[in-house]
Coordinates of C-alpha atoms and ligand atoms in Angstrom, one line a residue:
M3 CA -66.8 27.0 46.9
T4 CA -67.4 24.5 44.1
V5 CA -66.1 25.2 40.7
A6 CA -67.5 24.1 37.4
M7 CA -65.1 21.3 36.1
P8 CA -64.0 20.4 32.5
V9 CA -65.3 16.9 31.5
L10 CA -62.5 15.6 29.7
E11 CA -62.0 12.9 27.1
E12 CA -58.7 11.0 28.0
G13 CA -57.7 9.2 24.8
E14 CA -54.2 8.1 24.3
L15 CA -52.2 9.7 22.0
S16 CA -49.6 7.6 19.8
T17 CA -45.8 8.0 19.4
D18 CA -46.7 8.9 15.8
R19 CA -49.0 11.6 16.8
I20 CA -47.0 12.7 20.2
S21 CA -43.7 13.3 17.8
E22 CA -46.3 14.8 15.0
L23 CA -47.3 17.1 17.3
Y24 CA -43.5 18.0 18.7
D25 CA -42.7 19.0 15.2
E26 CA -45.5 21.7 15.4
I27 CA -45.3 22.9 18.1
R28 CA -41.2 23.4 17.7
E29 CA -41.4 25.2 14.5
L30 CA -44.4 27.2 16.1
A31 CA -42.4 27.5 19.1
R32 CA -39.6 28.7 17.0
T33 CA -41.2 31.2 14.6
R34 CA -42.9 33.1 17.9
N35 CA -40.1 32.7 19.9
A36 CA -42.1 31.7 22.7
V37 CA -40.6 30.0 25.8
I38 CA -43.1 26.5 26.5
L39 CA -43.8 26.6 30.5
A40 CA -44.9 23.5 32.0
H41 CA -46.7 22.9 35.7
N42 CA -45.1 19.2 37.6
Y43 CA -48.5 18.2 37.1
Q44 CA -49.1 18.5 34.0
R45 CA -50.0 15.7 31.2
P46 CA -46.3 13.5 30.3
E47 CA -46.3 14.8 26.3
V48 CA -46.8 18.4 27.7
Q49 CA -44.1 18.3 30.0
D50 CA -42.1 16.4 27.5
I51 CA -42.0 19.2 24.9
A52 CA -41.4 22.3 27.6
D53 CA -38.3 24.3 28.1
Y54 CA -39.3 24.4 31.8
V55 CA -41.0 22.6 34.0
G56 CA -41.8 23.6 38.2
D57 CA -43.6 24.2 41.1
S58 CA -45.4 27.9 41.4
L59 CA -42.4 29.3 42.2
G60 CA -40.2 27.9 39.6
L61 CA -42.5 28.7 37.0
S62 CA -42.9 32.6 37.8
R63 CA -39.0 33.2 38.4
Q64 CA -38.4 31.6 34.9
A65 CA -41.6 34.0 33.1
M66 CA -39.8 37.2 35.1
A67 CA -36.6 35.8 33.5
T68 CA -37.4 35.4 29.7
E69 CA -36.9 36.8 26.6
A70 CA -38.8 34.8 24.5
D71 CA -41.6 37.0 23.4
V72 CA -44.4 34.3 23.7
I73 CA -44.5 32.8 26.6
A74 CA -47.0 29.5 26.4
F75 CA -48.4 28.7 30.1
C76 CA -49.0 25.0 30.6
G77 CA -50.6 25.3 33.8
V78 CA -53.7 26.9 34.8
H79 CA -55.2 30.5 35.0
F80 CA -53.8 31.9 38.0
M81 CA -50.4 30.5 37.4
A82 CA -50.6 32.1 33.6
E83 CA -52.1 35.5 35.4
T84 CA -48.9 35.4 37.5
A85 CA -46.8 35.0 34.7
S86 CA -49.1 38.5 33.1
I87 CA -48.3 40.3 36.2
L88 CA -44.3 40.0 36.0
S89 CA -43.7 39.8 32.5
P90 CA -46.6 42.9 31.3
E91 CA -44.6 43.3 28.1
Q92 CA -44.9 39.1 26.6
R93 CA -47.8 37.8 26.1
V94 CA -48.7 34.9 27.7
L95 CA -50.7 32.4 26.5
L96 CA -53.4 28.9 28.1
P97 CA -54.0 26.7 25.2
D98 CA -57.6 26.2 27.5
L99 CA -60.0 28.4 29.3
R100 CA -61.2 25.8 31.8
A101 CA -57.9 25.3 32.7
G102 CA -59.3 26.6 36.3
C103 CA -58.6 25.6 40.2
S104 CA -61.3 25.7 42.7
L105 CA -58.6 26.8 45.3
A106 CA -58.3 30.8 43.7
A107 CA -62.4 30.3 43.2
S108 CA -62.7 29.8 47.2
I109 CA -62.1 33.4 47.8
T110 CA -63.0 36.8 46.3
A111 CA -61.4 40.4 46.4
E112 CA -64.2 41.7 48.0
D113 CA -64.1 38.4 50.3
V114 CA -60.1 39.3 51.8
R115 CA -61.6 43.4 51.6
R116 CA -63.7 42.4 53.5
W117 CA -61.6 40.3 55.9
R118 CA -59.4 42.8 56.0
A119 CA -61.4 45.7 57.4
E120 CA -62.0 42.7 60.3
F121 CA -58.8 42.7 60.8
P122 CA -56.9 46.2 60.3
D123 CA -53.5 45.2 62.1
H124 CA -52.7 42.4 60.4
V125 CA -50.7 41.6 57.3
A126 CA -51.9 39.8 54.7
V127 CA -50.7 36.7 53.1
G128 CA -51.7 34.7 49.6
Y129 CA -51.5 31.8 48.2
V130 CA -50.2 32.5 44.7
N131 CA -52.9 30.0 44.1
T132 CA -55.3 33.4 43.7
T133 CA -56.8 35.8 41.3
A134 CA -55.5 38.6 40.1
E135 CA -57.9 40.3 41.8
V136 CA -57.0 38.9 44.9
K137 CA -53.7 40.0 44.8
A138 CA -54.1 42.9 44.4
E139 CA -55.7 42.6 48.4
L140 CA -52.8 41.0 49.6
D141 CA -49.3 42.6 51.4
Y142 CA -47.4 39.4 50.5
C143 CA -48.0 36.1 48.2
C144 CA -46.0 33.2 48.9
T145 CA -46.2 29.9 47.2
S146 CA -46.0 26.0 49.1
G147 CA -41.8 26.4 48.6
N148 CA -41.6 29.9 50.3
V149 CA -44.4 30.5 52.3
V150 CA -43.2 30.0 56.1
A151 CA -39.9 32.2 54.7
I152 CA -42.4 34.8 54.7
I153 CA -44.5 34.0 57.6
D154 CA -40.6 34.3 59.1
A155 CA -40.3 38.1 57.4
I156 CA -43.1 39.9 59.0
P157 CA -42.1 41.4 62.6
E158 CA -43.3 38.8 65.3
D159 CA -45.7 41.4 66.6
R160 CA -47.8 41.6 63.8
G161 CA -51.0 39.5 63.4
I162 CA -51.1 37.5 60.0
L163 CA -54.5 36.7 57.7
F164 CA -53.4 33.9 55.6
L165 CA -55.3 32.5 52.9
P166 CA -57.2 31.0 50.9
D167 CA -55.8 27.3 51.5
F168 CA -57.2 26.2 55.1
F169 CA -54.6 23.3 55.0
L170 CA -51.1 24.8 54.1
G171 CA -52.7 27.5 56.7
A172 CA -52.6 24.5 59.8
H173 CA -49.3 23.6 58.2
I174 CA -47.8 26.9 59.4
K175 CA -50.4 26.9 62.6
R176 CA -48.0 23.9 63.3
L177 CA -44.7 25.2 62.7
R178 CA -45.0 28.6 63.6
P179 CA -47.5 28.0 66.7
H180 CA -46.1 31.2 68.4
R181 CA -47.8 33.2 65.7
E182 CA -51.1 34.7 66.0
V183 CA -52.7 33.2 62.2
E184 CA -56.0 33.6 60.9
V185 CA -56.6 31.3 58.3
W186 CA -59.1 31.4 55.7
M187 CA -61.7 28.2 55.2
G188 CA -60.2 27.7 50.8
E189 CA -59.3 24.3 49.6
C190 CA -58.5 22.3 47.1
H191 CA -60.8 19.6 45.8
V192 CA -57.8 17.2 44.3
H193 CA -55.7 17.7 48.0
K194 CA -58.6 17.5 50.4
E195 CA -59.0 13.8 49.4
I196 CA -56.0 12.7 49.8
N197 CA -56.5 11.9 54.0
A198 CA -54.4 9.8 55.3
R199 CA -56.4 6.5 55.7
T200 CA -55.4 6.1 52.2
V201 CA -51.5 7.2 52.9
N202 CA -52.0 4.7 56.0
A203 CA -52.6 1.9 53.5
Q204 CA -49.8 2.4 51.0
R205 CA -47.5 2.7 53.9
C206 CA -48.7 -0.8 55.5
E207 CA -47.6 -2.3 52.0
H208 CA -44.0 -0.7 52.1
P209 CA -43.3 0.1 55.3
G210 CA -40.2 2.1 54.8
A211 CA -41.2 4.0 52.1
E212 CA -40.6 8.1 52.7
V213 CA -44.0 10.2 52.5
L214 CA -43.6 13.5 50.6
V215 CA -46.6 15.1 51.5
H216 CA -48.4 18.5 49.7
P217 CA -48.9 21.0 52.7
E218 CA -52.5 21.4 51.1
C219 CA -53.6 17.7 51.5
G220 CA -55.7 16.8 54.1
C221 CA -54.1 13.6 55.9
A222 CA -51.0 16.4 56.1
G223 CA -52.0 17.7 59.4
Q224 CA -53.0 13.8 61.1
L225 CA -50.0 12.3 59.5
I226 CA -47.9 14.6 61.8
Y227 CA -50.2 14.1 64.3
E228 CA -49.2 10.7 64.1
A229 CA -46.6 11.3 64.0
G230 CA -46.5 13.3 67.1
L231 CA -48.2 10.1 69.0
G232 CA -45.1 7.7 67.9
D233 CA -47.5 5.8 65.6
L234 CA -45.8 7.2 62.8
D235 CA -41.4 7.2 62.4
A236 CA -41.8 11.2 62.1
K237 CA -38.9 11.3 60.0
L238 CA -40.6 9.1 57.2
V239 CA -43.4 11.9 56.6
H240 CA -42.1 15.0 54.6
V241 CA -43.9 18.2 54.1
T242 CA -43.3 20.0 51.6
S243 CA -44.1 21.4 47.7
T244 CA -44.0 19.6 44.3
E245 CA -40.3 21.0 43.7
G246 CA -39.5 20.2 47.2
M247 CA -40.7 16.9 46.8
I248 CA -38.5 16.8 43.7
R249 CA -34.9 17.8 46.0
F250 CA -35.8 15.8 48.6
A251 CA -36.4 12.2 46.3
E252 CA -33.0 13.4 45.0
S253 CA -31.2 13.9 48.1
S254 CA -32.3 10.9 49.8
P255 CA -31.3 7.5 50.1
A256 CA -34.3 5.7 50.3
S257 CA -35.5 4.3 47.3
T258 CA -39.9 4.0 47.4
F259 CA -41.5 7.1 47.9
I260 CA -45.1 7.2 48.4
V261 CA -46.1 10.7 47.4
A262 CA -49.5 12.4 48.4
T263 CA -49.7 15.2 45.4
E264 CA -51.3 15.9 41.8
V265 CA -50.5 12.3 40.3
G266 CA -48.9 14.3 37.2
I267 CA -45.8 15.1 39.0
L268 CA -44.6 10.8 39.6
H269 CA -43.5 11.5 35.6
R270 CA -41.6 14.4 36.3
L271 CA -39.7 11.6 39.2
K272 CA -39.5 9.0 37.6
K273 CA -38.0 10.1 34.5
Q274 CA -35.5 12.1 37.2
L275 CA -35.1 9.5 39.4
P276 CA -36.0 6.6 37.2
D277 CA -33.6 4.3 39.8
K278 CA -36.6 4.9 42.8
E279 CA -40.0 3.9 43.3
F280 CA -43.2 6.7 43.7
L281 CA -46.4 4.8 43.9
P282 CA -49.3 7.6 44.6
A283 CA -50.2 7.8 47.8
D284 CA -54.0 8.2 46.0
P285 CA -54.0 7.6 41.9
R286 CA -57.0 9.0 41.8
A287 CA -56.0 12.3 42.7
V288 CA -56.0 14.0 39.2
C289 CA -56.5 17.4 38.7
Q290 CA -59.1 17.9 35.7
Y291 CA -57.6 21.7 35.4
M292 CA -54.3 21.0 35.4
K293 CA -55.6 18.3 32.0
A294 CA -57.1 20.7 30.6
I295 CA -54.4 21.7 28.8
T296 CA -53.5 19.1 25.6
L297 CA -50.6 19.2 23.4
E298 CA -53.6 19.1 20.3
G299 CA -54.5 22.8 22.9
L300 CA -51.2 23.7 22.7
R301 CA -50.5 23.6 19.1
D302 CA -53.5 25.8 18.2
S303 CA -52.6 28.4 21.1
L304 CA -49.5 28.8 19.7
L305 CA -51.1 28.8 16.2
Y306 CA -53.9 30.8 16.7
D307 CA -52.8 33.2 19.0
R308 CA -55.0 31.8 21.8
H309 CA -56.1 32.4 24.4
V310 CA -54.3 35.9 25.6
I311 CA -54.5 36.1 29.4
T312 CA -53.9 39.9 30.4
V313 CA -54.1 41.8 33.7
P314 CA -56.0 45.4 34.1
E315 CA -52.8 47.9 34.7
D316 CA -54.5 49.1 38.1
I317 CA -54.4 45.1 39.3
R318 CA -51.6 44.6 37.5
T319 CA -49.4 46.6 39.8
R320 CA -50.9 46.0 43.5
A321 CA -50.9 42.7 42.8
K322 CA -47.1 42.5 41.3
A323 CA -45.9 44.6 44.1
A324 CA -47.2 41.3 46.9
I325 CA -45.1 39.3 44.6
D326 CA -42.3 41.6 44.6
R327 CA -42.2 41.0 48.4
M328 CA -42.2 37.5 48.4
V329 CA -39.8 37.3 45.3
S330 CA -37.6 39.1 47.2
I331 CA -37.2 37.3 50.6
G332 CA -37.7 33.9 48.7
Ligands
13P414 P1 -46.9 24.1 43.8 O1 -46.3 25.2 44.3 O2 -45.7 23.3 45.1 O3 -46.5 23.9 42.3 O4 -48.7 24.0 44.3 C1 -49.2 24.4 42.8 C2 -50.7 23.4 43.1 O5 -51.8 24.3 42.3 C3 -50.4 22.9 44.0 O6 -52.3 22.6 44.4
SF4_415 FE1 -56.3 24.3 41.6 FE2 -55.9 21.7 43.2 FE3 -55.7 21.6 40.7 FE4 -53.1 22.5 42.4 S1 -54.2 20.5 42.3 S2 -54.0 23.6 40.1 S3 -54.6 23.5 44.2 S4 -57.4 22.5 41.8

């Protein structure tokens, strides 16, 4: 499925403009008692003003724990919805409604109902990159950071419907070949384009580099296949969530890493580990939805109280049950 992509103005902000906007945003956040949460793919200047930067799982946990009155969510729509599901008392603001997600748009609640009717005894597990309506139809929610723990918590004799990401589903099938897993054919338009050819071109230039691969990538299966054939040292390939990449790079003795995911994460990696080198597997891997959030947008969101993200109560309680089951496992 294709969804309309925001057309983005690429203008760089000057350092003076950034610090002016920071002053305004900090003052607004103080007066409104707001916490600013940002995903690892956000623009560098947005990450740098956030109170917390992390992956989908970390952001959900922060949203659940916060005592702030307002959550200014610098991420995409389904993430802000998840924050609203977990923290209905808080006012959740998404600075730009163009911040959608091609993967979340690949399945509807009606699709899930039809699929479940075909496999009535299967357990439905859905990636957090889904709308609230879709989450309301699930047994379990999961993220790239905890998907294996969730699958392992489901009794071995139960079949699983995994949605919506085809590549993450294929990754689960590789890791747990004995499980019966049906996989939805959804994909992220950014990650599917990160292919083994581009990653291999980088590997040729940096032969000793560790390769960090997000499981949504089109290349994940190919690289693991090559490792299986012995064409690539399996120890150098690590398939993990965005937060998993940061933890891995922190603890690894290696000094160079090829990073196969959206390029926004390079800012955090370089900032947190300035003595190591991080190279994008594909510099074109930019998520326009994530980049729809700008400092001006964040400032206006706090100033004009927009755009408030809410979820109807009946959907919220059903979606929360799937998220709660996830959080109780990992
Ligand atoms: P993470 O859960 O690893 O942060 O990924 C979210 C996402 O949108 C990946 O494209
Ligand atoms: Fe969605 Fe892909 Fe963007 Fe992540 S990178 S928010 S999965 S479109």
